[in-house]
């Protein structure tokens, strides 16, 4: 029987030390004292030293380069537990959340990812993504603790380490902006289930330290890569045409498109289209929304 003691918290951060320290204050106050791993993506603001000085019980893994979302892979590999709960440097779990998550993973051995409910800011408004997951149109033939999903928000998700490693974790080419989509379809392709649990709750205080132009470039690029890596040619081409219509209006979309094109040979070489049952689930979601 899995318990909260079987969960390690992994946080990936870069150059947001004050936000991170505030978040760690919340996480280190959890009653079950979970192990916490901070993976620092080559920060230049002194993040590793500040964390070590303020929270000596936290394990800090300092990377010499920014690995973006793939830095989570380093944290998962370092974790000594069979479950890993992700946080961003601006999100934290409610005290009872991880215990409930452990119970779900124990009861459902095919469960690879459990997406939690996200409350935004002091007003605790439910993230709209959670409403979408709660009303997910897809099905799973096996029992689950909540609605079957094919996506999640990584700032409030728990994964089974075995399942995570079975797909190689997050793709090293992707940034931190929508990277969960390809991860989810790869997880489902491998036979793992993903579910949403409304009673596994996290708080998110979105940091204001965001480069929105860079984020647009990365989302444009990474979404194109996702389509050409995993989706049938018709849908990949259709999405490409949609982006082409936007590049004259938005220079950041144009830059992201050009970055995607530069890597096209490698992307096409690694192309592995999802099997029909998974594609059917993707289409259900796309037609529903």
PDB file of C-alpha atoms in Angstrom:
ATOM      1  CA  UNK A   1       0.000   0.000   0.000  1.00  0.00           C
ATOM      2  CA  UNK A   2       1.531   3.281  -1.126  1.00  0.00           C
ATOM      3  CA  UNK A   3       1.487   6.245   1.217  1.00  0.00           C
ATOM      4  CA  UNK A   4       2.581   9.850   1.292  1.00  0.00           C
ATOM      5  CA  UNK A   5       6.057   8.616   2.286  1.00  0.00           C
ATOM      6  CA  UNK A   6       6.404   7.217  -1.237  1.00  0.00           C
ATOM      7  CA  UNK A   7       6.309  10.692  -2.831  1.00  0.00           C
ATOM      8  CA  UNK A   8       9.147  13.102  -3.598  1.00  0.00           C
ATOM      9  CA  UNK A   9       8.434  16.677  -4.671  1.00  0.00           C
ATOM     10  CA  UNK A  10      10.436  17.892  -7.682  1.00  0.00           C
ATOM     11  CA  UNK A  11      10.647  21.564  -8.654  1.00  0.00           C
ATOM     12  CA  UNK A  12      12.396  22.972 -11.718  1.00  0.00           C
ATOM     13  CA  UNK A  13      13.384  26.631 -11.504  1.00  0.00           C
ATOM     14  CA  UNK A  14      15.412  29.330 -13.209  1.00  0.00           C
ATOM     15  CA  UNK A  15      16.134  32.868 -12.006  1.00  0.00           C
ATOM     16  CA  UNK A  16      13.087  33.218  -9.732  1.00  0.00           C
ATOM     17  CA  UNK A  17      14.766  32.748  -6.384  1.00  0.00           C
ATOM     18  CA  UNK A  18      12.452  34.911  -4.265  1.00  0.00           C
ATOM     19  CA  UNK A  19       9.363  33.169  -5.622  1.00  0.00           C
ATOM     20  CA  UNK A  20      11.024  29.788  -5.115  1.00  0.00           C
ATOM     21  CA  UNK A  21      11.959  30.528  -1.498  1.00  0.00           C
ATOM     22  CA  UNK A  22       8.363  31.535  -0.746  1.00  0.00           C
ATOM     23  CA  UNK A  23       7.121  28.295  -2.329  1.00  0.00           C
ATOM     24  CA  UNK A  24       9.626  26.174  -0.419  1.00  0.00           C
ATOM     25  CA  UNK A  25       8.376  27.761   2.784  1.00  0.00           C
ATOM     26  CA  UNK A  26       4.937  26.347   1.987  1.00  0.00           C
ATOM     27  CA  UNK A  27       6.222  22.910   0.975  1.00  0.00           C
ATOM     28  CA  UNK A  28       8.604  22.402   3.895  1.00  0.00           C
ATOM     29  CA  UNK A  29       5.695  23.146   6.234  1.00  0.00           C
ATOM     30  CA  UNK A  30       3.726  20.135   4.987  1.00  0.00           C
ATOM     31  CA  UNK A  31       3.051  17.831   7.965  1.00  0.00           C
ATOM     32  CA  UNK A  32       4.561  14.698   6.423  1.00  0.00           C
ATOM     33  CA  UNK A  33       7.897  16.401   5.641  1.00  0.00           C
ATOM     34  CA  UNK A  34       8.278  15.103   2.048  1.00  0.00           C
ATOM     35  CA  UNK A  35      11.691  14.941   0.391  1.00  0.00           C
ATOM     36  CA  UNK A  36      12.086  17.908  -1.959  1.00  0.00           C
ATOM     37  CA  UNK A  37      14.429  18.164  -4.944  1.00  0.00           C
ATOM     38  CA  UNK A  38      15.046  21.528  -6.600  1.00  0.00           C
ATOM     39  CA  UNK A  39      16.536  21.267 -10.077  1.00  0.00           C
ATOM     40  CA  UNK A  40      18.099  24.592 -10.979  1.00  0.00           C
ATOM     41  CA  UNK A  41      18.248  25.330 -14.695  1.00  0.00           C
ATOM     42  CA  UNK A  42      21.567  27.234 -14.664  1.00  0.00           C
ATOM     43  CA  UNK A  43      20.237  30.276 -12.804  1.00  0.00           C
ATOM     44  CA  UNK A  44      22.358  33.419 -12.625  1.00  0.00           C
ATOM     45  CA  UNK A  45      20.640  34.892  -9.545  1.00  0.00           C
ATOM     46  CA  UNK A  46      22.294  32.704  -6.937  1.00  0.00           C
ATOM     47  CA  UNK A  47      19.378  30.311  -6.595  1.00  0.00           C
ATOM     48  CA  UNK A  48      21.336  27.177  -5.515  1.00  0.00           C
ATOM     49  CA  UNK A  49      23.253  28.942  -2.726  1.00  0.00           C
ATOM     50  CA  UNK A  50      20.162  30.772  -1.451  1.00  0.00           C
ATOM     51  CA  UNK A  51      18.150  27.562  -1.283  1.00  0.00           C
ATOM     52  CA  UNK A  52      20.925  25.629   0.462  1.00  0.00           C
ATOM     53  CA  UNK A  53      21.358  28.398   3.028  1.00  0.00           C
ATOM     54  CA  UNK A  54      17.646  28.839   3.755  1.00  0.00           C
ATOM     55  CA  UNK A  55      16.406  25.265   3.413  1.00  0.00           C
ATOM     56  CA  UNK A  56      19.317  22.889   4.098  1.00  0.00           C
ATOM     57  CA  UNK A  57      16.921  19.912   4.129  1.00  0.00           C
ATOM     58  CA  UNK A  58      16.124  20.469   0.428  1.00  0.00           C
ATOM     59  CA  UNK A  59      18.233  18.664  -2.161  1.00  0.00           C
ATOM     60  CA  UNK A  60      19.524  21.040  -4.835  1.00  0.00           C
ATOM     61  CA  UNK A  61      20.646  19.770  -8.216  1.00  0.00           C
ATOM     62  CA  UNK A  62      22.495  22.517 -10.094  1.00  0.00           C
ATOM     63  CA  UNK A  63      22.623  22.131 -13.860  1.00  0.00           C
ATOM     64  CA  UNK A  64      25.304  23.828 -15.928  1.00  0.00           C
ATOM     65  CA  UNK A  65      22.852  24.518 -18.754  1.00  0.00           C
ATOM     66  CA  UNK A  66      19.173  25.327 -19.100  1.00  0.00           C
ATOM     67  CA  UNK A  67      17.443  22.050 -19.935  1.00  0.00           C
ATOM     68  CA  UNK A  68      13.980  23.593 -19.788  1.00  0.00           C
ATOM     69  CA  UNK A  69      11.277  20.976 -19.104  1.00  0.00           C
ATOM     70  CA  UNK A  70      13.734  18.086 -19.484  1.00  0.00           C
ATOM     71  CA  UNK A  71      15.350  19.194 -16.218  1.00  0.00           C
ATOM     72  CA  UNK A  72      12.466  17.347 -14.565  1.00  0.00           C
ATOM     73  CA  UNK A  73      13.979  14.142 -15.904  1.00  0.00           C
ATOM     74  CA  UNK A  74      17.062  14.738 -13.749  1.00  0.00           C
ATOM     75  CA  UNK A  75      14.891  15.299 -10.700  1.00  0.00           C
ATOM     76  CA  UNK A  76      12.814  12.172 -11.274  1.00  0.00           C
ATOM     77  CA  UNK A  77      15.910  10.024 -11.750  1.00  0.00           C
ATOM     78  CA  UNK A  78      17.355  11.385  -8.506  1.00  0.00           C
ATOM     79  CA  UNK A  79      14.173  10.728  -6.518  1.00  0.00           C
ATOM     80  CA  UNK A  80      14.300   7.627  -4.313  1.00  0.00           C
ATOM     81  CA  UNK A  81      10.523   7.135  -4.214  1.00  0.00           C
ATOM     82  CA  UNK A  82       8.179   5.417  -6.660  1.00  0.00           C
ATOM     83  CA  UNK A  83       5.980   8.525  -6.992  1.00  0.00           C
ATOM     84  CA  UNK A  84       6.976  12.087  -7.858  1.00  0.00           C
ATOM     85  CA  UNK A  85       4.858  15.185  -7.320  1.00  0.00           C
ATOM     86  CA  UNK A  86       5.732  18.145  -9.502  1.00  0.00           C
ATOM     87  CA  UNK A  87       5.502  21.764  -8.459  1.00  0.00           C
ATOM     88  CA  UNK A  88       6.570  24.887 -10.245  1.00  0.00           C
ATOM     89  CA  UNK A  89       8.471  27.481  -8.266  1.00  0.00           C
ATOM     90  CA  UNK A  90       5.159  29.311  -7.851  1.00  0.00           C
ATOM     91  CA  UNK A  91       2.886  26.411  -6.834  1.00  0.00           C
ATOM     92  CA  UNK A  92       2.462  24.175  -3.786  1.00  0.00           C
ATOM     93  CA  UNK A  93       0.261  21.313  -2.570  1.00  0.00           C
ATOM     94  CA  UNK A  94      -2.435  21.362   0.091  1.00  0.00           C
ATOM     95  CA  UNK A  95      -1.506  19.296   3.190  1.00  0.00           C
ATOM     96  CA  UNK A  96      -3.803  16.340   2.400  1.00  0.00           C
ATOM     97  CA  UNK A  97      -3.231  16.306  -1.364  1.00  0.00           C
ATOM     98  CA  UNK A  98      -0.251  13.983  -1.648  1.00  0.00           C
ATOM     99  CA  UNK A  99      -1.686  11.392   0.718  1.00  0.00           C
ATOM    100  CA  UNK A 100      -4.788  11.228  -1.455  1.00  0.00           C
ATOM    101  CA  UNK A 101      -2.632  10.942  -4.559  1.00  0.00           C
ATOM    102  CA  UNK A 102      -0.681   8.030  -3.076  1.00  0.00           C
ATOM    103  CA  UNK A 103      -3.930   6.214  -2.341  1.00  0.00           C
ATOM    104  CA  UNK A 104      -5.001   6.613  -5.979  1.00  0.00           C
ATOM    105  CA  UNK A 105      -1.738   5.217  -7.316  1.00  0.00           C
ATOM    106  CA  UNK A 106      -1.945   2.305  -4.917  1.00  0.00           C
ATOM    107  CA  UNK A 107      -5.503   1.460  -5.954  1.00  0.00           C
ATOM    108  CA  UNK A 108      -4.949   1.861  -9.698  1.00  0.00           C
ATOM    109  CA  UNK A 109      -1.646   0.222 -10.768  1.00  0.00           C
ATOM    110  CA  UNK A 110      -2.174   1.286 -14.395  1.00  0.00           C
ATOM    111  CA  UNK A 111      -2.302   4.977 -13.391  1.00  0.00           C
ATOM    112  CA  UNK A 112       0.701   6.862 -14.722  1.00  0.00           C
ATOM    113  CA  UNK A 113      -0.298  10.496 -14.155  1.00  0.00           C
ATOM    114  CA  UNK A 114      -2.689  12.077 -11.693  1.00  0.00           C
ATOM    115  CA  UNK A 115      -3.618  15.689 -12.452  1.00  0.00           C
ATOM    116  CA  UNK A 116      -4.619  17.766  -9.468  1.00  0.00           C
ATOM    117  CA  UNK A 117      -7.093  20.590  -9.048  1.00  0.00           C
ATOM    118  CA  UNK A 118      -5.461  24.032  -9.274  1.00  0.00           C
ATOM    119  CA  UNK A 119      -6.620  27.038  -7.250  1.00  0.00           C
ATOM    120  CA  UNK A 120      -5.302  30.372  -8.510  1.00  0.00           C
ATOM    121  CA  UNK A 121      -4.014  33.063  -6.159  1.00  0.00           C
ATOM    122  CA  UNK A 122      -5.579  34.345  -2.964  1.00  0.00           C
ATOM    123  CA  UNK A 123      -9.029  34.251  -4.548  1.00  0.00           C
ATOM    124  CA  UNK A 124      -8.590  30.491  -5.084  1.00  0.00           C
ATOM    125  CA  UNK A 125     -10.364  30.517  -8.404  1.00  0.00           C
ATOM    126  CA  UNK A 126     -10.357  27.130 -10.118  1.00  0.00           C
ATOM    127  CA  UNK A 127      -8.075  27.085 -13.146  1.00  0.00           C
ATOM    128  CA  UNK A 128     -10.144  26.753 -16.330  1.00  0.00           C
ATOM    129  CA  UNK A 129      -7.978  23.806 -17.352  1.00  0.00           C
ATOM    130  CA  UNK A 130      -9.419  21.899 -14.398  1.00  0.00           C
ATOM    131  CA  UNK A 131     -12.961  22.483 -15.636  1.00  0.00           C
ATOM    132  CA  UNK A 132     -11.901  21.036 -18.982  1.00  0.00           C
ATOM    133  CA  UNK A 133     -10.347  17.973 -17.307  1.00  0.00           C
ATOM    134  CA  UNK A 134     -13.387  17.446 -15.081  1.00  0.00           C
ATOM    135  CA  UNK A 135     -15.574  17.367 -18.213  1.00  0.00           C
ATOM    136  CA  UNK A 136     -13.151  15.361 -20.332  1.00  0.00           C
ATOM    137  CA  UNK A 137     -14.860  13.625 -23.299  1.00  0.00           C
ATOM    138  CA  UNK A 138     -12.469  10.680 -23.449  1.00  0.00           C
ATOM    139  CA  UNK A 139     -12.799   7.279 -21.840  1.00  0.00           C
ATOM    140  CA  UNK A 140     -10.483   4.645 -20.410  1.00  0.00           C
ATOM    141  CA  UNK A 141     -11.586   0.988 -20.343  1.00  0.00           C
ATOM    142  CA  UNK A 142     -10.023   0.582 -16.890  1.00  0.00           C
ATOM    143  CA  UNK A 143     -11.314   2.102 -13.632  1.00  0.00           C
ATOM    144  CA  UNK A 144      -9.820   5.415 -12.565  1.00  0.00           C
ATOM    145  CA  UNK A 145     -10.088   7.746  -9.557  1.00  0.00           C
ATOM    146  CA  UNK A 146     -11.607  10.470 -11.755  1.00  0.00           C
ATOM    147  CA  UNK A 147     -12.170  11.472 -15.373  1.00  0.00           C
ATOM    148  CA  UNK A 148      -9.692  10.106 -17.904  1.00  0.00           C
ATOM    149  CA  UNK A 149      -7.591  12.901 -19.406  1.00  0.00           C
ATOM    150  CA  UNK A 150      -4.978  13.322 -22.104  1.00  0.00           C
ATOM    151  CA  UNK A 151      -3.259  16.372 -20.732  1.00  0.00           C
ATOM    152  CA  UNK A 152      -2.455  18.084 -17.440  1.00  0.00           C
ATOM    153  CA  UNK A 153      -0.665  21.062 -15.924  1.00  0.00           C
ATOM    154  CA  UNK A 154       2.723  20.081 -14.567  1.00  0.00           C
ATOM    155  CA  UNK A 155       2.643  22.533 -11.659  1.00  0.00           C
ATOM    156  CA  UNK A 156       0.032  20.246 -10.070  1.00  0.00           C
ATOM    157  CA  UNK A 157       0.620  16.680 -11.187  1.00  0.00           C
ATOM    158  CA  UNK A 158       1.864  13.456  -9.618  1.00  0.00           C
ATOM    159  CA  UNK A 159       3.512  10.746 -11.704  1.00  0.00           C
ATOM    160  CA  UNK A 160       4.488   7.138 -11.217  1.00  0.00           C
ATOM    161  CA  UNK A 161       8.258   7.025 -11.658  1.00  0.00           C
ATOM    162  CA  UNK A 162       8.136   3.716 -13.548  1.00  0.00           C
ATOM    163  CA  UNK A 163       5.665   5.155 -16.057  1.00  0.00           C
ATOM    164  CA  UNK A 164       7.624   8.395 -16.394  1.00  0.00           C
ATOM    165  CA  UNK A 165      10.864   6.615 -17.171  1.00  0.00           C
ATOM    166  CA  UNK A 166       9.145   4.204 -19.567  1.00  0.00           C
ATOM    167  CA  UNK A 167       8.596   7.058 -22.044  1.00  0.00           C
ATOM    168  CA  UNK A 168      11.907   8.786 -21.372  1.00  0.00           C
ATOM    169  CA  UNK A 169      10.349  11.714 -19.539  1.00  0.00           C
ATOM    170  CA  UNK A 170       9.967  15.101 -21.209  1.00  0.00           C
ATOM    171  CA  UNK A 171      11.487  15.668 -24.639  1.00  0.00           C
ATOM    172  CA  UNK A 172      14.792  17.531 -24.288  1.00  0.00           C
ATOM    173  CA  UNK A 173      13.953  19.816 -27.223  1.00  0.00           C
ATOM    174  CA  UNK A 174      10.861  21.314 -25.624  1.00  0.00           C
ATOM    175  CA  UNK A 175      10.681  24.432 -23.466  1.00  0.00           C
ATOM    176  CA  UNK A 176       8.351  24.976 -20.506  1.00  0.00           C
ATOM    177  CA  UNK A 177       5.091  25.935 -22.188  1.00  0.00           C
ATOM    178  CA  UNK A 178       2.605  23.249 -23.161  1.00  0.00           C
ATOM    179  CA  UNK A 179       5.147  20.449 -22.988  1.00  0.00           C
ATOM    180  CA  UNK A 180       2.604  18.224 -21.230  1.00  0.00           C
ATOM    181  CA  UNK A 181       0.713  17.484 -24.448  1.00  0.00           C
ATOM    182  CA  UNK A 182       3.251  15.193 -26.100  1.00  0.00           C
ATOM    183  CA  UNK A 183       4.187  13.676 -22.745  1.00  0.00           C
ATOM    184  CA  UNK A 184       0.532  12.726 -22.235  1.00  0.00           C
ATOM    185  CA  UNK A 185       0.040  11.044 -25.600  1.00  0.00           C
ATOM    186  CA  UNK A 186       3.315   9.163 -25.172  1.00  0.00           C
ATOM    187  CA  UNK A 187       2.171   7.973 -21.758  1.00  0.00           C
ATOM    188  CA  UNK A 188      -1.141   6.773 -23.180  1.00  0.00           C
ATOM    189  CA  UNK A 189       0.621   5.117 -26.134  1.00  0.00           C
ATOM    190  CA  UNK A 190       2.677   3.106 -23.641  1.00  0.00           C
ATOM    191  CA  UNK A 191      -0.522   1.875 -22.021  1.00  0.00           C
ATOM    192  CA  UNK A 192      -0.517   4.080 -18.931  1.00  0.00           C
ATOM    193  CA  UNK A 193      -3.649   5.909 -17.805  1.00  0.00           C
ATOM    194  CA  UNK A 194      -3.985   9.580 -16.933  1.00  0.00           C
ATOM    195  CA  UNK A 195      -6.735  10.873 -14.654  1.00  0.00           C
ATOM    196  CA  UNK A 196      -7.957  14.036 -12.963  1.00  0.00           C
ATOM    197  CA  UNK A 197      -8.660  14.054  -9.222  1.00  0.00           C
ATOM    198  CA  UNK A 198     -10.683  16.976  -7.913  1.00  0.00           C
ATOM    199  CA  UNK A 199      -9.742  16.290  -4.288  1.00  0.00           C
ATOM    200  CA  UNK A 200      -5.970  16.402  -4.936  1.00  0.00           C
ATOM    201  CA  UNK A 201      -5.514  20.153  -4.673  1.00  0.00           C
ATOM    202  CA  UNK A 202      -2.632  22.527  -5.379  1.00  0.00           C
ATOM    203  CA  UNK A 203      -2.311  26.315  -5.164  1.00  0.00           C
ATOM    204  CA  UNK A 204      -0.764  28.341  -7.960  1.00  0.00           C
ATOM    205  CA  UNK A 205       0.406  31.932  -7.680  1.00  0.00           C
ATOM    206  CA  UNK A 206       1.515  32.640 -11.271  1.00  0.00           C
ATOM    207  CA  UNK A 207       4.813  34.483 -11.209  1.00  0.00           C
ATOM    208  CA  UNK A 208       4.969  37.876 -12.888  1.00  0.00           C
ATOM    209  CA  UNK A 209       8.529  37.121 -13.992  1.00  0.00           C
ATOM    210  CA  UNK A 210       7.543  35.793 -17.406  1.00  0.00           C
ATOM    211  CA  UNK A 211       8.951  36.551 -20.832  1.00  0.00           C
ATOM    212  CA  UNK A 212       5.715  36.518 -22.811  1.00  0.00           C
ATOM    213  CA  UNK A 213       7.398  37.046 -26.180  1.00  0.00           C
ATOM    214  CA  UNK A 214       9.711  34.110 -25.584  1.00  0.00           C
ATOM    215  CA  UNK A 215       6.768  32.025 -24.384  1.00  0.00           C
ATOM    216  CA  UNK A 216       4.875  32.692 -27.618  1.00  0.00           C
ATOM    217  CA  UNK A 217       7.900  31.658 -29.668  1.00  0.00           C
ATOM    218  CA  UNK A 218       8.314  28.458 -27.701  1.00  0.00           C
ATOM    219  CA  UNK A 219       4.643  27.494 -27.812  1.00  0.00           C
ATOM    220  CA  UNK A 220       4.563  28.060 -31.573  1.00  0.00           C
ATOM    221  CA  UNK A 221       7.716  26.014 -32.145  1.00  0.00           C
ATOM    222  CA  UNK A 222       6.954  23.196 -29.725  1.00  0.00           C
ATOM    223  CA  UNK A 223       3.364  22.771 -30.878  1.00  0.00           C
ATOM    224  CA  UNK A 224       4.549  22.423 -34.463  1.00  0.00           C
ATOM    225  CA  UNK A 225       7.098  19.851 -33.342  1.00  0.00           C
ATOM    226  CA  UNK A 226       4.428  17.942 -31.423  1.00  0.00           C
ATOM    227  CA  UNK A 227       2.191  17.739 -34.488  1.00  0.00           C
ATOM    228  CA  UNK A 228       4.987  16.566 -36.772  1.00  0.00           C
ATOM    229  CA  UNK A 229       6.391  14.147 -34.201  1.00  0.00           C
ATOM    230  CA  UNK A 230       3.116  12.463 -33.206  1.00  0.00           C
ATOM    231  CA  UNK A 231       0.103  13.365 -35.355  1.00  0.00           C
ATOM    232  CA  UNK A 232      -0.955  12.032 -38.790  1.00  0.00           C
ATOM    233  CA  UNK A 233       0.266  14.124 -41.728  1.00  0.00           C
ATOM    234  CA  UNK A 234      -3.149  15.673 -42.414  1.00  0.00           C
ATOM    235  CA  UNK A 235      -3.415  17.189 -38.940  1.00  0.00           C
ATOM    236  CA  UNK A 236       0.246  18.196 -38.873  1.00  0.00           C
ATOM    237  CA  UNK A 237      -0.148  20.014 -42.180  1.00  0.00           C
ATOM    238  CA  UNK A 238      -3.412  21.623 -41.098  1.00  0.00           C
ATOM    239  CA  UNK A 239      -1.796  23.050 -37.973  1.00  0.00           C
ATOM    240  CA  UNK A 240       1.181  24.263 -40.005  1.00  0.00           C
ATOM    241  CA  UNK A 241      -1.175  26.154 -42.315  1.00  0.00           C
ATOM    242  CA  UNK A 242      -2.880  27.769 -39.326  1.00  0.00           C
ATOM    243  CA  UNK A 243       0.479  29.027 -38.073  1.00  0.00           C
ATOM    244  CA  UNK A 244       1.377  30.346 -41.513  1.00  0.00           C
ATOM    245  CA  UNK A 245      -1.713  32.554 -41.404  1.00  0.00           C
ATOM    246  CA  UNK A 246      -0.481  34.144 -38.175  1.00  0.00           C
ATOM    247  CA  UNK A 247       3.158  34.824 -38.942  1.00  0.00           C
ATOM    248  CA  UNK A 248       2.516  38.156 -40.673  1.00  0.00           C
ATOM    249  CA  UNK A 249       0.568  39.436 -37.671  1.00  0.00           C
ATOM    250  CA  UNK A 250       2.920  38.362 -34.881  1.00  0.00           C
ATOM    251  CA  UNK A 251       6.703  38.508 -35.078  1.00  0.00           C
ATOM    252  CA  UNK A 252       7.049  36.086 -32.155  1.00  0.00           C
ATOM    253  CA  UNK A 253       4.920  33.484 -33.932  1.00  0.00           C
ATOM    254  CA  UNK A 254       7.086  34.010 -37.007  1.00  0.00           C
ATOM    255  CA  UNK A 255      10.272  33.489 -35.010  1.00  0.00           C
ATOM    256  CA  UNK A 256       8.872  30.356 -33.413  1.00  0.00           C
ATOM    257  CA  UNK A 257       7.893  29.014 -36.823  1.00  0.00           C
ATOM    258  CA  UNK A 258      11.400  29.619 -38.157  1.00  0.00           C
ATOM    259  CA  UNK A 259      12.942  27.853 -35.163  1.00  0.00           C
ATOM    260  CA  UNK A 260      10.670  24.890 -35.791  1.00  0.00           C
ATOM    261  CA  UNK A 261      11.620  24.742 -39.466  1.00  0.00           C
ATOM    262  CA  UNK A 262      15.346  24.752 -38.670  1.00  0.00           C
ATOM    263  CA  UNK A 263      14.947  21.517 -36.742  1.00  0.00           C
ATOM    264  CA  UNK A 264      12.632  19.902 -39.308  1.00  0.00           C
ATOM    265  CA  UNK A 265      15.108  17.213 -40.497  1.00  0.00           C
ATOM    266  CA  UNK A 266      15.665  15.894 -36.967  1.00  0.00           C
ATOM    267  CA  UNK A 267      11.982  16.144 -36.110  1.00  0.00           C
ATOM    268  CA  UNK A 268      10.909  14.180 -39.171  1.00  0.00           C
ATOM    269  CA  UNK A 269      13.606  11.591 -38.497  1.00  0.00           C
ATOM    270  CA  UNK A 270      12.171  11.039 -35.000  1.00  0.00           C
ATOM    271  CA  UNK A 271       8.550  11.029 -36.166  1.00  0.00           C
ATOM    272  CA  UNK A 272       6.426   8.301 -34.503  1.00  0.00           C
ATOM    273  CA  UNK A 273       2.719   8.760 -35.157  1.00  0.00           C
ATOM    274  CA  UNK A 274       0.445   7.762 -32.278  1.00  0.00           C
ATOM    275  CA  UNK A 275      -1.599   4.563 -32.747  1.00  0.00           C
ATOM    276  CA  UNK A 276      -5.219   4.929 -33.982  1.00  0.00           C
ATOM    277  CA  UNK A 277      -6.850   4.427 -30.536  1.00  0.00           C
ATOM    278  CA  UNK A 278      -4.821   7.315 -29.091  1.00  0.00           C
ATOM    279  CA  UNK A 279      -5.462   9.489 -32.147  1.00  0.00           C
ATOM    280  CA  UNK A 280      -9.182   8.827 -31.713  1.00  0.00           C
ATOM    281  CA  UNK A 281      -8.968  10.138 -28.156  1.00  0.00           C
ATOM    282  CA  UNK A 282      -7.089  13.231 -29.330  1.00  0.00           C
ATOM    283  CA  UNK A 283      -9.775  13.914 -31.934  1.00  0.00           C
ATOM    284  CA  UNK A 284     -12.489  13.550 -29.313  1.00  0.00           C
ATOM    285  CA  UNK A 285     -10.861  16.266 -27.279  1.00  0.00           C
ATOM    286  CA  UNK A 286     -10.282  18.552 -30.279  1.00  0.00           C
ATOM    287  CA  UNK A 287     -13.858  18.202 -31.488  1.00  0.00           C
ATOM    288  CA  UNK A 288     -15.237  18.707 -27.958  1.00  0.00           C
ATOM    289  CA  UNK A 289     -13.440  22.005 -27.462  1.00  0.00           C
TER     290      UNK A 289
END
